CSV table of C-alpha atoms in Angstrom, one decimal:
chain,number,residue,atom,x,y,z
A,234,ALA,CA,0.0,0.0,0.0
A,235,GLN,CA,1.2,3.5,-0.8
A,236,SER,CA,2.0,6.2,2.0
A,237,VAL,CA,2.9,9.8,2.0
A,238,SER,CA,5.1,11.8,4.3
A,239,GLN,CA,5.0,15.5,4.6
A,240,HIS,CA,8.1,16.6,6.5
A,241,ASN,CA,7.0,19.9,7.9
A,242,HIS,CA,4.0,20.2,10.3
A,243,HIS,CA,4.0,24.0,10.5
A,244,VAL,CA,5.9,26.5,8.5
A,245,ILE,CA,6.0,30.2,9.2
A,246,LEU,CA,7.2,32.6,6.6
A,247,SER,CA,7.2,36.4,6.0
A,248,GLU,CA,5.6,37.7,2.9
A,249,ALA,CA,7.9,37.5,-0.2
A,250,ALA,CA,9.9,34.7,1.3
A,251,SER,CA,10.3,31.6,-0.9
A,252,LEU,CA,8.5,28.4,0.0
A,253,GLU,CA,9.3,24.7,-0.4
A,254,LEU,CA,7.2,22.0,1.2
A,255,GLY,CA,8.5,18.5,1.2
A,256,CYS,CA,6.5,15.4,0.2
A,257,ASN,CA,7.8,11.9,-0.1
A,258,TYR,CA,5.8,8.9,-1.1
A,259,SER,CA,6.4,5.2,-0.8
A,260,TYR,CA,5.3,3.0,-3.7
A,261,GLY,CA,7.5,1.5,-6.3
A,262,GLY,CA,5.1,1.7,-9.3
A,263,THR,CA,3.4,4.3,-11.4
A,264,VAL,CA,1.8,7.1,-9.4
A,265,ASN,CA,-0.3,10.1,-9.9
A,266,LEU,CA,0.7,13.0,-7.6
A,267,PHE,CA,-1.4,15.8,-6.3
A,268,TRP,CA,-1.1,19.0,-4.1
A,269,TYR,CA,-4.3,20.2,-2.4
A,270,VAL,CA,-4.8,23.3,-0.4
A,271,GLN,CA,-7.3,24.0,2.3
A,272,TYR,CA,-7.8,27.7,3.1
A,273,PRO,CA,-9.3,28.5,6.5
A,274,GLY,CA,-13.0,27.6,6.4
A,275,GLN,CA,-12.9,26.4,2.8
A,276,HIS,CA,-12.9,23.0,1.2
A,277,LEU,CA,-9.9,21.1,-0.4
A,278,GLN,CA,-8.9,22.5,-3.7
A,279,LEU,CA,-6.5,21.1,-6.2
A,280,LEU,CA,-3.3,23.2,-6.6
A,281,LEU,CA,-1.6,21.0,-9.2
A,282,LYS,CA,-1.2,17.4,-10.3
A,283,TYR,CA,1.4,15.2,-12.0
A,284,PHE,CA,0.3,12.2,-14.1
A,285,SER,CA,3.2,11.9,-16.6
A,286,GLY,CA,5.5,13.9,-18.9
A,287,ASP,CA,7.4,16.9,-17.7
A,288,PRO,CA,8.3,16.4,-14.1
A,289,LEU,CA,8.0,20.2,-13.3
A,290,VAL,CA,4.4,21.0,-13.1
A,291,LYS,CA,2.8,24.4,-12.7
A,292,GLY,CA,-0.4,24.9,-10.8
A,293,ILE,CA,-2.7,27.8,-9.8
A,294,LYS,CA,-1.5,31.0,-7.9
A,295,GLY,CA,2.1,30.6,-8.9
A,296,PHE,CA,2.7,27.3,-7.3
A,297,GLU,CA,4.9,24.7,-8.9
A,298,ALA,CA,6.1,21.1,-8.0
A,299,GLU,CA,8.8,18.8,-9.2
A,300,PHE,CA,8.5,15.1,-9.4
A,301,ILE,CA,11.8,13.4,-8.8
A,302,LYS,CA,11.2,9.7,-9.3
A,303,SER,CA,14.6,8.6,-8.0
A,304,LYS,CA,13.8,10.4,-4.7
A,305,PHE,CA,10.1,9.5,-4.5
A,306,SER,CA,9.5,13.1,-4.0
A,307,PHE,CA,7.0,15.7,-5.2
A,308,ASN,CA,8.0,19.0,-3.4
A,309,LEU,CA,5.8,22.1,-3.7
A,310,ARG,CA,7.4,25.4,-4.3
A,311,LYS,CA,6.5,29.1,-4.6
A,312,PRO,CA,9.1,31.8,-5.2
A,313,SER,CA,7.4,34.5,-3.2
A,314,VAL,CA,4.5,33.8,-0.8
A,315,GLN,CA,1.7,36.2,0.1
A,316,TRP,CA,-0.4,36.5,3.2
A,317,SER,CA,-3.3,35.0,1.3
A,318,ASP,CA,-1.3,31.7,0.9
A,319,THR,CA,-1.9,31.0,4.6
A,320,ALA,CA,-3.6,27.6,4.5
A,321,GLU,CA,-3.0,23.9,5.0
A,322,TYR,CA,-1.3,21.9,2.2
A,323,PHE,CA,-1.8,18.3,1.5
A,324,CYS,CA,0.2,16.1,-0.7
A,325,ALA,CA,-1.6,13.1,-2.1
A,326,VAL,CA,-0.7,10.0,-4.2
A,327,ASN,CA,-2.8,7.7,-6.3
A,328,ALA,CA,-1.4,4.4,-7.7
A,329,PRO,CA,-3.6,3.7,-10.7
A,330,TYR,CA,-2.3,0.2,-11.4
A,331,SER,CA,-2.1,-1.1,-7.9
A,332,GLY,CA,-5.1,-3.2,-8.0
A,333,ALA,CA,-6.8,-3.1,-4.7
A,334,GLY,CA,-5.7,0.5,-4.0
A,335,SER,CA,-6.0,1.9,-7.5
A,336,TYR,CA,-8.9,4.4,-7.0
A,337,GLN,CA,-8.1,5.9,-3.7
A,338,LEU,CA,-6.1,9.0,-2.8
A,339,THR,CA,-3.7,8.6,0.0
A,340,PHE,CA,-2.9,11.8,1.8
A,341,GLY,CA,-0.1,13.0,3.9
A,342,LYS,CA,-0.8,14.7,7.3
A,343,GLY,CA,-0.6,18.2,5.9
A,344,THR,CA,1.6,21.2,6.4
A,345,LYS,CA,0.2,24.2,7.9
A,346,LEU,CA,1.6,27.4,6.3
A,347,SER,CA,1.4,30.7,8.1
A,348,VAL,CA,2.4,33.9,6.3
A,349,ILE,CA,3.1,36.9,8.3
A,350,PRO,CA,2.4,40.3,6.5
B,43,ASP,CA,-22.0,24.9,-12.2
B,44,ALA,CA,-22.5,23.7,-8.7
B,45,GLY,CA,-19.6,21.8,-7.2
B,46,VAL,CA,-19.9,19.0,-4.8
B,47,THR,CA,-22.4,19.6,-2.1
B,48,GLN,CA,-22.8,17.8,1.2
B,49,SER,CA,-25.4,17.9,4.0
B,50,PRO,CA,-25.8,18.5,6.8
B,51,THR,CA,-22.9,20.9,7.5
B,52,HIS,CA,-22.6,19.9,11.2
B,53,LEU,CA,-24.1,17.1,13.2
B,54,ILE,CA,-23.9,16.1,16.9
B,55,LYS,CA,-24.7,12.5,17.9
B,56,THR,CA,-24.1,10.5,21.0
B,57,ARG,CA,-22.3,7.2,21.2
B,58,GLY,CA,-24.1,4.2,19.9
B,59,GLN,CA,-26.4,6.2,17.5
B,60,GLN,CA,-26.4,5.9,13.8
B,61,VAL,CA,-25.8,8.8,11.2
B,62,THR,CA,-26.4,9.3,7.6
B,63,LEU,CA,-24.4,11.9,5.6
B,64,ARG,CA,-25.4,12.9,2.1
B,65,CYS,CA,-23.3,14.0,-1.0
B,66,SER,CA,-24.3,15.3,-4.4
B,67,PRO,CA,-21.5,15.1,-7.0
B,68,LYS,CA,-20.4,17.7,-9.4
B,69,SER,CA,-22.4,17.8,-12.5
B,70,GLY,CA,-21.1,15.2,-15.1
B,71,HIS,CA,-19.3,13.1,-12.5
B,72,ASP,CA,-20.2,9.5,-11.9
B,73,THR,CA,-18.0,8.5,-9.0
B,74,VAL,CA,-18.1,9.4,-5.4
B,75,SER,CA,-15.5,8.8,-2.8
B,76,TRP,CA,-15.7,9.3,1.0
B,77,TYR,CA,-12.9,10.4,3.3
B,78,GLN,CA,-12.6,10.9,7.0
B,79,GLN,CA,-10.4,13.7,8.1
B,80,ALA,CA,-9.6,13.6,11.9
B,81,LEU,CA,-8.3,16.8,13.6
B,82,GLY,CA,-4.7,17.5,12.5
B,83,GLN,CA,-4.7,14.7,10.1
B,84,GLY,CA,-5.0,14.3,6.3
B,85,PRO,CA,-8.1,12.7,4.8
B,86,GLN,CA,-8.3,8.9,5.0
B,87,PHE,CA,-10.1,7.0,2.2
B,88,ILE,CA,-13.3,5.2,3.4
B,89,PHE,CA,-14.6,3.9,0.1
B,90,GLN,CA,-15.6,4.7,-3.4
B,91,TYR,CA,-18.8,4.2,-5.3
B,92,TYR,CA,-19.2,3.7,-9.0
B,93,GLU,CA,-22.3,2.5,-11.0
B,94,GLU,CA,-24.1,2.1,-7.6
B,95,GLU,CA,-21.5,-0.4,-6.4
B,96,GLU,CA,-18.8,-0.1,-3.7
B,97,ARG,CA,-15.7,-0.3,-6.0
B,98,GLN,CA,-13.0,0.0,-3.4
B,99,ARG,CA,-12.8,0.2,0.3
B,100,GLY,CA,-10.2,1.6,2.7
B,101,ASN,CA,-9.3,0.2,6.2
B,102,PHE,CA,-12.6,1.0,7.9
B,103,PRO,CA,-14.8,-1.3,9.8
B,104,ASP,CA,-18.2,-2.6,8.6
B,105,ARG,CA,-19.9,-0.1,10.7
B,106,PHE,CA,-19.2,2.3,7.7
B,107,SER,CA,-21.4,1.6,4.9
B,108,GLY,CA,-22.7,3.5,1.8
B,109,HIS,CA,-24.9,3.8,-1.1
B,110,GLN,CA,-24.9,5.4,-4.5
B,111,PHE,CA,-28.1,6.3,-6.2
B,112,PRO,CA,-29.0,6.3,-9.9
B,113,ASN,CA,-28.5,10.0,-10.1
B,114,TYR,CA,-24.9,9.5,-8.7
B,115,SER,CA,-25.6,11.1,-5.3
B,116,SER,CA,-24.4,9.0,-2.4
B,117,GLU,CA,-24.9,8.4,1.3
B,118,LEU,CA,-22.4,7.4,4.0
B,119,ASN,CA,-23.9,5.6,7.0
B,120,VAL,CA,-22.1,5.0,10.2
B,121,ASN,CA,-23.6,2.6,12.9
B,122,ALA,CA,-22.9,2.3,16.5
B,123,LEU,CA,-21.0,5.5,16.7
B,124,LEU,CA,-17.8,5.7,18.8
B,125,LEU,CA,-16.2,8.9,20.2
B,126,GLY,CA,-13.3,8.3,17.7
B,127,ASP,CA,-15.8,8.8,14.8
B,128,SER,CA,-15.7,12.5,15.5
B,129,ALA,CA,-14.2,14.0,12.4
B,130,LEU,CA,-14.8,16.0,9.1
B,131,TYR,CA,-16.3,13.7,6.5
B,132,LEU,CA,-15.5,14.7,3.0
B,133,CYS,CA,-17.1,13.6,-0.2
B,134,ALA,CA,-15.2,13.8,-3.5
B,135,SER,CA,-16.6,13.3,-6.9
B,136,SER,CA,-14.8,12.4,-10.2
B,137,ARG,CA,-15.2,11.3,-13.7
B,138,SER,CA,-11.6,10.3,-14.1
B,139,THR,CA,-8.6,10.4,-11.7
B,140,GLU,CA,-9.0,14.0,-10.5
B,141,GLN,CA,-11.2,14.2,-7.4
B,142,PHE,CA,-13.1,17.4,-6.5
B,143,PHE,CA,-14.0,17.8,-2.8
B,144,GLY,CA,-17.0,19.1,-1.1
B,145,PRO,CA,-17.1,21.3,2.1
B,146,GLY,CA,-17.5,18.3,4.4
B,147,THR,CA,-19.8,17.3,7.2
B,148,ARG,CA,-18.5,18.0,10.7
B,149,LEU,CA,-19.6,15.0,12.9
B,150,THR,CA,-19.2,15.3,16.7
B,151,VAL,CA,-19.9,12.2,18.8
B,152,LEU,CA,-20.6,12.8,22.5
């Protein structure tokens, strides 16, 4: 079964600082990778996704993530954060050919980002 | 275009009771998944429904059951509630791999 680790529980940054949130997954086969964001009081929204092709994917609101297969990683980055980026960020993996687990999303525990104006 | 909707928003029950949560998928979606999100945790997969059948199930006991209707809407039922069932229950709908989430139902078990 697949699993996801998010290294940082809570990250505090000042506005304009650069952001990198770590995500590692454990599964040896083909994976689809996602980053979701949950703004305070709102529902989970998709930030970006990787299925195949270019390992550097761009999402909404200036976020990007890089899939490094050899490191089983899918880190989220943003060059300059804003106060409005304050939210909880979840990395998720789906293993589409894993048989019994092929339809579910497996989430990490999340990273809370606080951006100080 | 309405997104995924869930009802009720909040629910308070006592131990041993039964609860039913409801989900209407995004227009054009035929698959519904349910997740449990405990405080401070990421969502955990409960099960997925497709063509009115449970297609896949996570590591949850049989007290958790569901149903999908011909219009693709879905219900999650939890019997014999435990204090540990207190959580945010999320519904996600999809037509392919990408899942779209609803706002959730906050269940508190006293």
